[in-house]
Coordinates of C-alpha atoms in Angstrom, one line a residue:
Chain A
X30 CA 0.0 0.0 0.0
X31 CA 1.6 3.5 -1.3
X32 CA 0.3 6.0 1.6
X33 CA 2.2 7.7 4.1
X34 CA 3.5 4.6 6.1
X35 CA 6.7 6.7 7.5
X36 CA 6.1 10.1 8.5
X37 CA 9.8 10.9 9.5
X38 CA 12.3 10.6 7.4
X39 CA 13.8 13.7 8.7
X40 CA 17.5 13.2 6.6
X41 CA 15.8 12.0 3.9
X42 CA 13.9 15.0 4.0
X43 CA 16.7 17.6 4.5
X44 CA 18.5 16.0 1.4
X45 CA 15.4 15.9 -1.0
X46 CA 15.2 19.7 0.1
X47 CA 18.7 20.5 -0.5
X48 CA 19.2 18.9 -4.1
X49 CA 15.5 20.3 -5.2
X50 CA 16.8 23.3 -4.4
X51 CA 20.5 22.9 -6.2
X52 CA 18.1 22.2 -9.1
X53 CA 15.5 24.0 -9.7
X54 CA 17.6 27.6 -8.0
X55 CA 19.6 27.8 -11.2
X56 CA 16.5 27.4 -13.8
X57 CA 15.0 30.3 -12.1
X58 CA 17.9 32.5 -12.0
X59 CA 19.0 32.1 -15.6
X60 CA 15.0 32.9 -16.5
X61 CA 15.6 35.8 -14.3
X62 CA 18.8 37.1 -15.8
X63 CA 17.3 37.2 -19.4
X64 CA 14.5 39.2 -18.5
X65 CA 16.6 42.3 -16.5
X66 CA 18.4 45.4 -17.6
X67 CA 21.5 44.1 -15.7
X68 CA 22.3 40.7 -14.0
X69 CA 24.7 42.2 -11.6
X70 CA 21.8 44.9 -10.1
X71 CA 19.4 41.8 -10.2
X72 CA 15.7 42.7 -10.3
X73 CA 16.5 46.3 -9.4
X74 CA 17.6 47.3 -13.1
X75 CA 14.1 46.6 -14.3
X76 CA 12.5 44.0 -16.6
X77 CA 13.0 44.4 -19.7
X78 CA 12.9 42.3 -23.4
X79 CA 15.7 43.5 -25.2
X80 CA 18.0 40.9 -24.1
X81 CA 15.9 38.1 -26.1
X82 CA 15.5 40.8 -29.1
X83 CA 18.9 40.8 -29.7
X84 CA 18.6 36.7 -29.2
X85 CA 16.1 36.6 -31.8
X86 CA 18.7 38.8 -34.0
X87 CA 21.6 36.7 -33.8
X88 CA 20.5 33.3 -33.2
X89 CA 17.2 33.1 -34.1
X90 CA 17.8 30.4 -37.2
X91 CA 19.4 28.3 -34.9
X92 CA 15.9 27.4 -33.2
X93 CA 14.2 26.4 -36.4
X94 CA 17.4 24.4 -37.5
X95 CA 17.5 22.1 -34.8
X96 CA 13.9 21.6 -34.6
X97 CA 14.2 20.5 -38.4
X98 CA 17.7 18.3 -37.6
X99 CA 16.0 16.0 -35.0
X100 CA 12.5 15.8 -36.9
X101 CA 15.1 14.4 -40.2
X102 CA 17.2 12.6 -37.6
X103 CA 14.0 10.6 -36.3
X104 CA 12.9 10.4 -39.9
X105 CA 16.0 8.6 -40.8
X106 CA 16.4 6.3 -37.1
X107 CA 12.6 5.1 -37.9
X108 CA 13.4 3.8 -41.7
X109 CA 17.3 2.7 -40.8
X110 CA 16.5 1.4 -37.9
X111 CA 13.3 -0.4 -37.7
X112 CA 13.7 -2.7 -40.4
X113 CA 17.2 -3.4 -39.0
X114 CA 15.5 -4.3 -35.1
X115 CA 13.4 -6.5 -37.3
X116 CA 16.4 -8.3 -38.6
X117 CA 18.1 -8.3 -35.3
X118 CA 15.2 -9.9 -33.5
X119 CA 14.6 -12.7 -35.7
X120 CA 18.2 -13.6 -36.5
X121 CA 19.9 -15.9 -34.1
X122 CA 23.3 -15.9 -35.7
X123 CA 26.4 -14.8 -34.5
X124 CA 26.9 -12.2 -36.8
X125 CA 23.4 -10.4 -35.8
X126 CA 25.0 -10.8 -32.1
X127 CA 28.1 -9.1 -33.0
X128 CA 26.3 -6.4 -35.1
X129 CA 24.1 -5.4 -32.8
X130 CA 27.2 -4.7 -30.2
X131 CA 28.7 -2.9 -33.1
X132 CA 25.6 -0.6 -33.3
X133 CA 25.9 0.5 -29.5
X134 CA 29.5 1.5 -29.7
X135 CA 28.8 5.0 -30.7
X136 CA 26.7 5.5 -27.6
X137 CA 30.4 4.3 -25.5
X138 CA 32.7 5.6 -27.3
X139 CA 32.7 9.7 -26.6
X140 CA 31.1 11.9 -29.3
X141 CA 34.1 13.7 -29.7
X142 CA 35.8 10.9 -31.0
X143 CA 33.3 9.5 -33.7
X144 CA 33.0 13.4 -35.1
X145 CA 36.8 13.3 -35.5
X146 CA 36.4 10.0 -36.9
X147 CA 34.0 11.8 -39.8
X148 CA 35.9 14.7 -40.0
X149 CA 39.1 12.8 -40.7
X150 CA 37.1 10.4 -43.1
X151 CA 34.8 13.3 -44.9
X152 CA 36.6 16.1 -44.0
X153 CA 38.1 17.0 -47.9
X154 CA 34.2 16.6 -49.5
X155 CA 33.9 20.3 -49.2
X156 CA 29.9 20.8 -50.1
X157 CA 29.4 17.6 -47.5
X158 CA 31.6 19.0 -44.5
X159 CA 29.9 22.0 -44.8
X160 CA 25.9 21.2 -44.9
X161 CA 23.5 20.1 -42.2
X162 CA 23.6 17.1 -43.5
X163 CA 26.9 16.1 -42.0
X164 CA 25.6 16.8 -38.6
X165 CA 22.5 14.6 -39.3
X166 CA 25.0 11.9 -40.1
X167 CA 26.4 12.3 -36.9
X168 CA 23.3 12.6 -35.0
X169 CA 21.7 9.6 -36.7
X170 CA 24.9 7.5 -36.0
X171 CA 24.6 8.5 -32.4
X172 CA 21.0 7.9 -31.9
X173 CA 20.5 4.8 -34.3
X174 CA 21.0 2.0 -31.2
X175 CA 18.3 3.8 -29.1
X176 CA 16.1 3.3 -31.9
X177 CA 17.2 -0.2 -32.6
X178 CA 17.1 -1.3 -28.8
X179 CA 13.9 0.2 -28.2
X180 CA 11.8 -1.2 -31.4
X181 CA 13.6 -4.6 -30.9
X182 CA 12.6 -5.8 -27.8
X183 CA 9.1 -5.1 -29.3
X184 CA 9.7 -7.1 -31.7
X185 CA 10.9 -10.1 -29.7
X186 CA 7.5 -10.4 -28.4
X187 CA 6.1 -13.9 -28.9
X188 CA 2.4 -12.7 -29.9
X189 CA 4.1 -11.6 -32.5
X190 CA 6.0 -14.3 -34.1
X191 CA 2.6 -16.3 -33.9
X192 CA 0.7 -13.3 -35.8
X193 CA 3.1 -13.5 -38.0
X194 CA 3.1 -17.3 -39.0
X195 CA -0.9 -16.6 -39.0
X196 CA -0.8 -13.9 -41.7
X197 CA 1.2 -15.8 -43.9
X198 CA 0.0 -19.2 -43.8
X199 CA -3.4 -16.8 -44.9
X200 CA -1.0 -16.0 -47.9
X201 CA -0.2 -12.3 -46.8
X202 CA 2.9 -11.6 -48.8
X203 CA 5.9 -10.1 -46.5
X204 CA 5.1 -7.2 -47.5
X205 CA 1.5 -7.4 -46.4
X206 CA 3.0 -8.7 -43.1
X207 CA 5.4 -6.1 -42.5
X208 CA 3.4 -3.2 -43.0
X209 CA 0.3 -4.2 -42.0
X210 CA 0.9 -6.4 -38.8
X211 CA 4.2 -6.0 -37.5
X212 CA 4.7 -1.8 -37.6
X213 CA 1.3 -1.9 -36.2
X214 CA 2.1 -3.7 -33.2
X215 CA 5.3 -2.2 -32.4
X216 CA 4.1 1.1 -33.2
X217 CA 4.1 2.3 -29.3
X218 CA 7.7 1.0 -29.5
X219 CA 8.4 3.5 -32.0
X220 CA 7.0 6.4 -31.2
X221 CA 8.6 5.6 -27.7
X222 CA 12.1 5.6 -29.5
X223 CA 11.2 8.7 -31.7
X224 CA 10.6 10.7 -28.6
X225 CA 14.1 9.4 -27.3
X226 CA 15.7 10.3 -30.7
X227 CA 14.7 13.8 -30.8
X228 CA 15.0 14.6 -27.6
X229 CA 19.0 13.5 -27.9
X230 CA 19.1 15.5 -31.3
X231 CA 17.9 18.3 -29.9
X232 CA 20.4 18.5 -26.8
X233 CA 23.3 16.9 -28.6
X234 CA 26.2 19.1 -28.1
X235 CA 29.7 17.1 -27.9
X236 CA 29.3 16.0 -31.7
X237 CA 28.0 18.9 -33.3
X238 CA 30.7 21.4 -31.7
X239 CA 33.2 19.8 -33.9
X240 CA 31.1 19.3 -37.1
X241 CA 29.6 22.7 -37.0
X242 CA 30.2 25.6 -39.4
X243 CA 29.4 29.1 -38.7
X244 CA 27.0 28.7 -41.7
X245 CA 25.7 25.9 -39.7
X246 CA 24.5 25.9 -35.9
X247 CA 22.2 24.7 -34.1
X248 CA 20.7 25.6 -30.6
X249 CA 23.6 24.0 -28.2
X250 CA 26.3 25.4 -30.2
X251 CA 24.8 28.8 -30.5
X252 CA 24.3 28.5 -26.8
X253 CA 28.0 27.4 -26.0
X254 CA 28.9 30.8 -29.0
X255 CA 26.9 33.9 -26.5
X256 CA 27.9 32.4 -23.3
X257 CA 31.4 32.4 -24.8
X258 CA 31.3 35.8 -26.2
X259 CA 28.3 37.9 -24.8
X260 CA 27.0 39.3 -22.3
X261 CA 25.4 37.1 -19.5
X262 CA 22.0 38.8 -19.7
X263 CA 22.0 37.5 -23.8
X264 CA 22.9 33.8 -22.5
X265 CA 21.0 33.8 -20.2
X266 CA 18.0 35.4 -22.7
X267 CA 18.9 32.7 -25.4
X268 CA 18.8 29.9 -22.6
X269 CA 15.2 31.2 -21.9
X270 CA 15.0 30.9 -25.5
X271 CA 15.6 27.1 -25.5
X272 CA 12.9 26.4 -22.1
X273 CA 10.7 28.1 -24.4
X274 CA 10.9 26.9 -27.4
X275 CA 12.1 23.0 -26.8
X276 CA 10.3 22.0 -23.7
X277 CA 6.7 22.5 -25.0
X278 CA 7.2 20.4 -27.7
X279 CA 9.2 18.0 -25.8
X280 CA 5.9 18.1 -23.5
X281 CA 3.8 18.1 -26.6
X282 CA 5.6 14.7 -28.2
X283 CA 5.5 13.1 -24.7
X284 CA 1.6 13.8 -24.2
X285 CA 1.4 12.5 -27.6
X286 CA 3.6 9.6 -27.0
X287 CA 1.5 9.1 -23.9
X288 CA -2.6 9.0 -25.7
X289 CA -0.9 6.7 -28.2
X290 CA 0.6 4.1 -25.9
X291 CA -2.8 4.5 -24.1
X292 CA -5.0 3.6 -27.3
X293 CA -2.8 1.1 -28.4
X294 CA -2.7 -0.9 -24.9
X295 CA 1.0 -1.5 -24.5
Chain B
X22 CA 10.8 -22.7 -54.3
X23 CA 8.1 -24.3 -51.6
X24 CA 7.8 -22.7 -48.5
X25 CA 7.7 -25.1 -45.2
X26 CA 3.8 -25.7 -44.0
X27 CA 3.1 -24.3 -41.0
X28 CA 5.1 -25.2 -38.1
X29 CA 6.3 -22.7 -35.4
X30 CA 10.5 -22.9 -35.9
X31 CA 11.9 -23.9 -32.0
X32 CA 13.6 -20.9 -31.6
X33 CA 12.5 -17.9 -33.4
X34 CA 15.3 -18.7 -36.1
X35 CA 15.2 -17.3 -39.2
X36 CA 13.1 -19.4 -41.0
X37 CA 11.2 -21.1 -44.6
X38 CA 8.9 -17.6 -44.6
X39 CA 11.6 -15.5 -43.3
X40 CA 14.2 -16.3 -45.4
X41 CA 18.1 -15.5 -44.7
X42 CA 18.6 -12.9 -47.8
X43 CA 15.0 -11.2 -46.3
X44 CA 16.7 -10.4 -43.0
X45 CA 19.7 -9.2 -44.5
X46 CA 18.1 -7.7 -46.4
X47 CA 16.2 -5.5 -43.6
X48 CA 19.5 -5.1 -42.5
X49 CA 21.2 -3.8 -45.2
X50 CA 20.6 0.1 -45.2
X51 CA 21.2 0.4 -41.2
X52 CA 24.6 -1.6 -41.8
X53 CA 25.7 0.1 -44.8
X54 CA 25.0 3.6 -42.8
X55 CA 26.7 2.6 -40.2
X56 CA 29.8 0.6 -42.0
X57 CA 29.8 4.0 -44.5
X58 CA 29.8 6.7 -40.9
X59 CA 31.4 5.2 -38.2
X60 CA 33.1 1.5 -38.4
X61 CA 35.3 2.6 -41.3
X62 CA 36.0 6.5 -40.3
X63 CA 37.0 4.6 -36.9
X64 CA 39.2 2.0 -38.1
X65 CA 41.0 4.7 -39.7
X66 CA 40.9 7.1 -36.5
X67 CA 42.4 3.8 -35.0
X68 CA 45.1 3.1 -37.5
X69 CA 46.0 7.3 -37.4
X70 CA 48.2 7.4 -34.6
X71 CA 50.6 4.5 -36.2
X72 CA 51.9 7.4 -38.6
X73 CA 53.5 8.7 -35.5
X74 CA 55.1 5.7 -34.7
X75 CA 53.6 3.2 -32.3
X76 CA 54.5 4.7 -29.6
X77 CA 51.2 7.5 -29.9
X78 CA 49.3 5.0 -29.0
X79 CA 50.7 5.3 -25.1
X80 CA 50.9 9.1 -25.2
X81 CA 48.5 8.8 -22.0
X82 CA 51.0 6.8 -20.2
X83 CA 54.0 8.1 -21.8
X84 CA 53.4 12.4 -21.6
X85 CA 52.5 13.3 -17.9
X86 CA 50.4 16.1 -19.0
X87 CA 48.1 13.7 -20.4
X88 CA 48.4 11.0 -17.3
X89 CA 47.5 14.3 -15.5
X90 CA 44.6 15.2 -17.6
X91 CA 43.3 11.5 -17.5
X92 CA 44.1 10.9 -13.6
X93 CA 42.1 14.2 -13.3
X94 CA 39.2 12.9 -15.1
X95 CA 39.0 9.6 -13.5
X96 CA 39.0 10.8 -10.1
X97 CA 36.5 13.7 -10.6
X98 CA 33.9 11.3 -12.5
X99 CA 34.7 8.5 -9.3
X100 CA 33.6 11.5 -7.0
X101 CA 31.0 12.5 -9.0
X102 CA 29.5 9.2 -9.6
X103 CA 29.6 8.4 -5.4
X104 CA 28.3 11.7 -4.3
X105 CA 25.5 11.2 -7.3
X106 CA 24.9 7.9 -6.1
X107 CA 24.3 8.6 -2.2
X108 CA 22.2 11.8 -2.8
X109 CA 20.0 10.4 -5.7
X110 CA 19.0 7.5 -3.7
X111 CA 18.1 9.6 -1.2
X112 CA 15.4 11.8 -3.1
X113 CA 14.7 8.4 -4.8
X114 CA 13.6 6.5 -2.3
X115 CA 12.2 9.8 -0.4
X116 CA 9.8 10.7 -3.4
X117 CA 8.6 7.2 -4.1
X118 CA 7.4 6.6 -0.7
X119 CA 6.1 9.6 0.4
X120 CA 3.1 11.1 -1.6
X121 CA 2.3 15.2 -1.5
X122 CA 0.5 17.6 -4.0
X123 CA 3.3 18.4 -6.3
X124 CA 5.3 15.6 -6.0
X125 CA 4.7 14.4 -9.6
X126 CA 5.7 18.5 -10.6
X127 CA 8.4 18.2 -8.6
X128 CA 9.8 14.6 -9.8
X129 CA 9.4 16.4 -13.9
X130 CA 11.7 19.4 -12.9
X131 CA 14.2 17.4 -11.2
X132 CA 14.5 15.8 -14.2
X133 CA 14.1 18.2 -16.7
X134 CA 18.0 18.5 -17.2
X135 CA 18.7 15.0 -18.8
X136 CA 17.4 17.0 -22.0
X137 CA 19.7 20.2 -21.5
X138 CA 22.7 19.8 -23.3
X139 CA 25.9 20.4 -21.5
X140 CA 27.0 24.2 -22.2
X141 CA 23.6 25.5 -20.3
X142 CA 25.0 23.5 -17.0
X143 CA 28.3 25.5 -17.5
X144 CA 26.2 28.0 -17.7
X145 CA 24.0 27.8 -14.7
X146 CA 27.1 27.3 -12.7
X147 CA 28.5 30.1 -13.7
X148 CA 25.1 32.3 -12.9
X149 CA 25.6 31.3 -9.4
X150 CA 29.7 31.0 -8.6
X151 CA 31.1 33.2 -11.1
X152 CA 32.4 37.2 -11.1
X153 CA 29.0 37.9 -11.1
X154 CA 27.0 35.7 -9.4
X155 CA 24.9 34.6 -6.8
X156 CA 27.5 33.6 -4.1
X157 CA 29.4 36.6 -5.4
X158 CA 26.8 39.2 -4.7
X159 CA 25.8 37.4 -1.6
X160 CA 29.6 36.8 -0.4
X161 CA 30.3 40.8 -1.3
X162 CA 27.8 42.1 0.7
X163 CA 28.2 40.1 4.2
X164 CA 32.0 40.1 3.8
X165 CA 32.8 42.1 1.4
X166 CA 34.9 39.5 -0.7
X167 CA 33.5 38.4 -3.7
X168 CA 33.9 34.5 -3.7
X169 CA 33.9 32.8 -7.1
X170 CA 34.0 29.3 -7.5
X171 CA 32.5 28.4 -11.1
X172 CA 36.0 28.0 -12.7
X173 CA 37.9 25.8 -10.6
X174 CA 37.1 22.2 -9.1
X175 CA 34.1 23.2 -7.0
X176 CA 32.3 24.4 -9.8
X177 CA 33.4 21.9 -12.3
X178 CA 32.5 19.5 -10.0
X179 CA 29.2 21.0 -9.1
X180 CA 28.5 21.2 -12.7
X181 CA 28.7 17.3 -13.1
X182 CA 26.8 16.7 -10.1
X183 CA 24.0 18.7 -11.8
X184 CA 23.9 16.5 -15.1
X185 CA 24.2 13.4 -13.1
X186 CA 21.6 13.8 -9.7
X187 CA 18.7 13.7 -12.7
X188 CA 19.6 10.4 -13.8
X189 CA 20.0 8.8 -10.5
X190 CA 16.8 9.9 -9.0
X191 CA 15.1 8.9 -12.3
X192 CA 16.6 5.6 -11.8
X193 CA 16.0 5.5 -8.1
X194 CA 12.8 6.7 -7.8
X195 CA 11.8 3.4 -10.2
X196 CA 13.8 1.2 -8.4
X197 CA 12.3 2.4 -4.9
X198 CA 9.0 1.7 -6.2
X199 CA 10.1 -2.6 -5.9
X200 CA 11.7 -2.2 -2.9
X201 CA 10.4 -4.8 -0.1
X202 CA 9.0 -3.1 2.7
X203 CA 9.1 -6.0 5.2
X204 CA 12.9 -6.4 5.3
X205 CA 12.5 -2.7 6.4
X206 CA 9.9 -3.3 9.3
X207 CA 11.9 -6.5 10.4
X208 CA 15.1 -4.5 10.9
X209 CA 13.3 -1.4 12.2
X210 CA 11.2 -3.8 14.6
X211 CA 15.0 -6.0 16.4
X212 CA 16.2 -2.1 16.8
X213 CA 18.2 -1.4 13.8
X214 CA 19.0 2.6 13.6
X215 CA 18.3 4.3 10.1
X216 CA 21.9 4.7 8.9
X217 CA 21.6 0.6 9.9
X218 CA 18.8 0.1 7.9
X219 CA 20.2 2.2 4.9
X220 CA 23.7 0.1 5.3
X221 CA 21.9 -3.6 5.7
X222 CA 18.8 -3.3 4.3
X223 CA 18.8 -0.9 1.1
X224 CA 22.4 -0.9 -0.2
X225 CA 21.9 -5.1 -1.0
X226 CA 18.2 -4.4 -2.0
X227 CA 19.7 -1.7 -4.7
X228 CA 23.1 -2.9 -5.3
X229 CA 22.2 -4.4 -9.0
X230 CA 20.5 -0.6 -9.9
X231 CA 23.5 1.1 -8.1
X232 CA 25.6 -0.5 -10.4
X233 CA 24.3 -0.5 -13.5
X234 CA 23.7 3.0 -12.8
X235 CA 27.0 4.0 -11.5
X236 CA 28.6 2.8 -14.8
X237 CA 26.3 4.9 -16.6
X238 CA 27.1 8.3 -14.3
X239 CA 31.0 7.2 -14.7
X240 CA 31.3 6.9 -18.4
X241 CA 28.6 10.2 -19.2
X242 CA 30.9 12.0 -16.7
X243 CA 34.1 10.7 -18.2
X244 CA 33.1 11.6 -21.8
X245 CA 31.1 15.2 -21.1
X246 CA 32.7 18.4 -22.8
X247 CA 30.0 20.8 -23.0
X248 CA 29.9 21.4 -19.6
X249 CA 33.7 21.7 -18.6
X250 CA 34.0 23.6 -21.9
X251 CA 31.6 26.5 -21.0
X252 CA 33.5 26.7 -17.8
X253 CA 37.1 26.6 -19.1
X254 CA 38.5 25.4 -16.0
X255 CA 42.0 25.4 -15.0
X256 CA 41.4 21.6 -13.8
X257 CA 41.7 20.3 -17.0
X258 CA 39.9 16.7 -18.5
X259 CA 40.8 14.8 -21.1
X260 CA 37.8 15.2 -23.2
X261 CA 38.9 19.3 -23.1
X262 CA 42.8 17.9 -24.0
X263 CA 41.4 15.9 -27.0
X264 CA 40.0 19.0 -28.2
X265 CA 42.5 21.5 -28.0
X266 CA 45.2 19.3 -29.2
X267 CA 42.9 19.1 -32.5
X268 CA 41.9 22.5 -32.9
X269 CA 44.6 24.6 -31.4
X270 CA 47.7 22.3 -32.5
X271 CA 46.4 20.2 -35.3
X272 CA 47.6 17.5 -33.8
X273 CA 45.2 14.9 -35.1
X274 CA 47.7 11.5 -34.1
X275 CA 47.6 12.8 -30.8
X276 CA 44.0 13.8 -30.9
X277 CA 42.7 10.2 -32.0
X278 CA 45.1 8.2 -29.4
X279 CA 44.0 10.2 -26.8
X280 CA 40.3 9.4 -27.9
X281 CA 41.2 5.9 -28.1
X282 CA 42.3 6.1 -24.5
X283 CA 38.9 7.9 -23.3
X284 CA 36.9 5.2 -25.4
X285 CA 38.7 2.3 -23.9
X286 CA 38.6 3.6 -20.5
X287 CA 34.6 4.5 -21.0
X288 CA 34.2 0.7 -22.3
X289 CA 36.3 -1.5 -19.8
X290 CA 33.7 0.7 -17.0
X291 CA 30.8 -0.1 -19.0
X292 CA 31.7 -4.1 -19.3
X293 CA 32.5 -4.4 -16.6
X294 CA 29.3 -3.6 -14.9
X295 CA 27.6 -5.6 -17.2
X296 CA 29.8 -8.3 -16.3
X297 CA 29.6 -8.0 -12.5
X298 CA 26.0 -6.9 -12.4
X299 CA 24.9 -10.4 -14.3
X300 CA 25.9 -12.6 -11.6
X301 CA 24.5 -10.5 -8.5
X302 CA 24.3 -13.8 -6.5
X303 CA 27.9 -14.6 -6.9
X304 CA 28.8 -12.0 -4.4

């Protein structure tokens, strides 16, 4: 029964207090700064919204870049990778085994070490090195296990091998099976790994540092760019920038990932 | 060709209606992606440090700047990792036994920052330990000293803490949730103080989460960059090494043995957790 069998837990307590607050202090704060004439007077300067103005100015593609990276990079996860979980899950061989250790290594090794790896391999092709579609190489490369994990342990599922051997003995070509009966049923399994995908697109950092151009940032790096070189109150505005912009729809794809699961029972 | 009639295969095998070259098949883009953007590129980030002479390859043991910068980042992710550890559990086990309006709000922002990237944890630490910060303001006016600690070990340590406590009371707030409540009573019941309870009774109870866990705090803390490079911290890690030794000095042979290091470091930590935690009887 989940009810308030212990009332004291008094260091339990004290600790819970002490890291909320460690956590949450800074969010406030760094909404704070972005709002006033000058961090070092604090709320005294006066609120004021120039400070995400000149954001807007300066950074402002970043936003819709990275939102359009991650919805590419979950694109390409969901056609690389569920097929590939499909494989995985009904191969027994060694090879599969070995492959699908393979596949988690990026997730080990340290991003700054597979984007030297590209950069050392694709560095000379000029018009690659320097589009967005390098960094979605990286990002996919990065995020394809989680993808892969996720839908493949739905796959594993036993229901579904004997669905499967149903459909076709009724003559459904693989086709018909794949589409029709297996996406279907891992579908939750997905969307699940969707969410994941973008959510580490959108926050990836350590990779896209060294694969970035100046013609081509997105939000972290432009992030890591003002608190290098501007005033705190514009960091601190383009940080407000990010809560604002990527949480709802990290709230929004959740909620949706949530009513889906819900309808389809899993 | 015939297909088999319909028998269920014994073990899930590919089988007559999933035939071999059909799996492959499925296989094929994800593998060729992957063999095109990161097997090769690493087997040649592998092979680089050989045109220096084999001996690159023990730069980390060799140069005591690097040894440094590695001994540096193994002890500070160690630290880390314990100190996340101890006080994730606590708020853990705290918020999944005791139930209050908000507590569902509160367990959401705790662990909003698993989706920040690392720079805007630099960041925060800097808002409250740096020339113009919090503890600054506060420190000036009752002493009249302004104490700044964003950009040594304090605040590169506090900086880790912050991207690792979300984690650990993600992960121990589930595994709280399966905790047996009788071994609790029993112990509480022949006398046994809290700090007993928490050393007897939890730490067994969540020793397989604690380590799988731990290995995951050690080797994100061990490869993180955004964070120590926002703060630019005279306590240099590796991953901040690796870096300037490819942008500042080219020094690409240095760059990828170095990363090799990290990698290998990151994996044996990994393994062996997975090794350990797979026999948690054998203790």
């Amino acid at each position: 029964m989940r009810t308030n069998i212990r009332p004291q837990a008094p260091f339990l307590l004290a600790i819970t207090l002490a890291v909320s607050l460690f956590m949450i202090a800074p969010m406030l704060l760094s909404v704070m700064a972005g709002l006033v004439n000058n961090y070092g007077t604090g709320l005294q300067s006066g609120l004021t919204l120039r400070w995400l103005g000149e954001v807007w100015e300066n950074y402002g593609g970043t936003v819709g870049w990275s939102l359009a990276l991650a919805a590419a990079c979950v694109a390409c996860t969901v056609l690389l990778g569920v097929p590939c979980a499909y494989a995985l899950a009904r191969s027994r061989s060694r090879a599969a085994h070995v492959f699908e250790e393979l596949l988690t290594l990026p997730v080990a090794v340290p991003g700054l070490a597979t984007a030297l790896a590209l950069i050392l391999a694709y560095g000379q092709l000029t018009a690659f090195r320097q589009s967005f579609a390098f960094i979605l190489v990286g990002h996919v490369v990065f995020t394809l296990p989680f993808m892969v994990r996720t839908v493949g342990s739905a796959f594993q599922r036993h229901e579904l091998l004997a669905l499967e051997e149903a459909a076709r003995t009724l003559g459904a070509s693989f086709r018909q099976r794949f589409m029709g009966i297996l996406v279907p049923a891992v579908f939750p399994a997905i969307v699940a790994g969707s969410l994941m995908v973008f959510t580490l697109s959108v926050g990836e950092f350590n990779l896209t540092w060294m694969l970035h151009t100046p013609l081509t940032r997105t939000l972290p790096v432009g992030l890591a760019d003002s608190y290098a070189s501007m005033r705190i109150e514009i960091g601190s505005a383009y940080t407000l920038v990010f809560f604002a912009v990527i949480l709802p729809v990290l709230w929004g794809l959740q909620y949706l990932a949530h009513l889906i699961q819900k309808r389809h029972g899993t | 060709m015939t297909q088999a009639t319909a028998t269920m295969p014994s073990d899930g095998a590919a089988s007559a209606w999933t035939p071999r070259w059909r799996l492959l098949a499925c296989a094929l883009p994800a593998a060729a992606f992957f063999a095109a953007f990161w097997l090769l590129p690493v087997v040649r980030l592998l092979a680089l440090p050989a045109d220096k002479g084999g001996a690159t390859y023990f730069a980390v043991l060799t140069d005591a700047r690097y040894l440094q910068s590695m001994a540096n980042t193994v002890l500070l992710s160690a630290a880390v990792t314990l100190a996340t550890l101890v006080l994730g559990a606590a708020v853990g086990i705290y918020l999944a036994r005791h139930a209050f309006r908000g507590r569902r709000v509160l367990l959401s922002l705790l662990t909003l920052p698993l989706s920040f990237p690392g720079v805007i944890i630099g960041f925060f630490v800097i808002l409250l330990g740096g020339r113009q910060g919090v503890v600054a303001s506060v420190s000036d006016a009752l002493i009249g000293e302004r104490i700044t600690f964003a950009y040594g070990l304090l605040g590169l340590f506090l900086a880790y803490l912050y991207f690792s406590l979300p984690r650990a009371i993600a992960t121990y707030a589930a595994a709280a949730e399966a905790m047996n409540l009788q071994l609790e009573e029993a112990a509480r019941s022949l006398g046994a103080s809290r700090l007993r309870v928490a050393r007897d009774v939890w730490m067994p109870e969540l020793a397989p989460t604690t380590l799988a866990c731990g290995a995951i705090l050690f080797a994100t803390s061990m490869g993180a960059f955004g964070t120590a490079f926002t703060l630019a911290s005279k306590f240099e890690v590796i991953p901040i090494t690796i870096y300037n030794e490819f942008t500042n000095y080219a020094n690409f042979a240095l760059a990828a043995s170095l990363s090799i290091a990290l990698g290998l470091v990151t994996w044996l930590v990994l393994f062996a957790a997975r090794r350990f935690g797979a026999n948690p009887v054998a203790r």
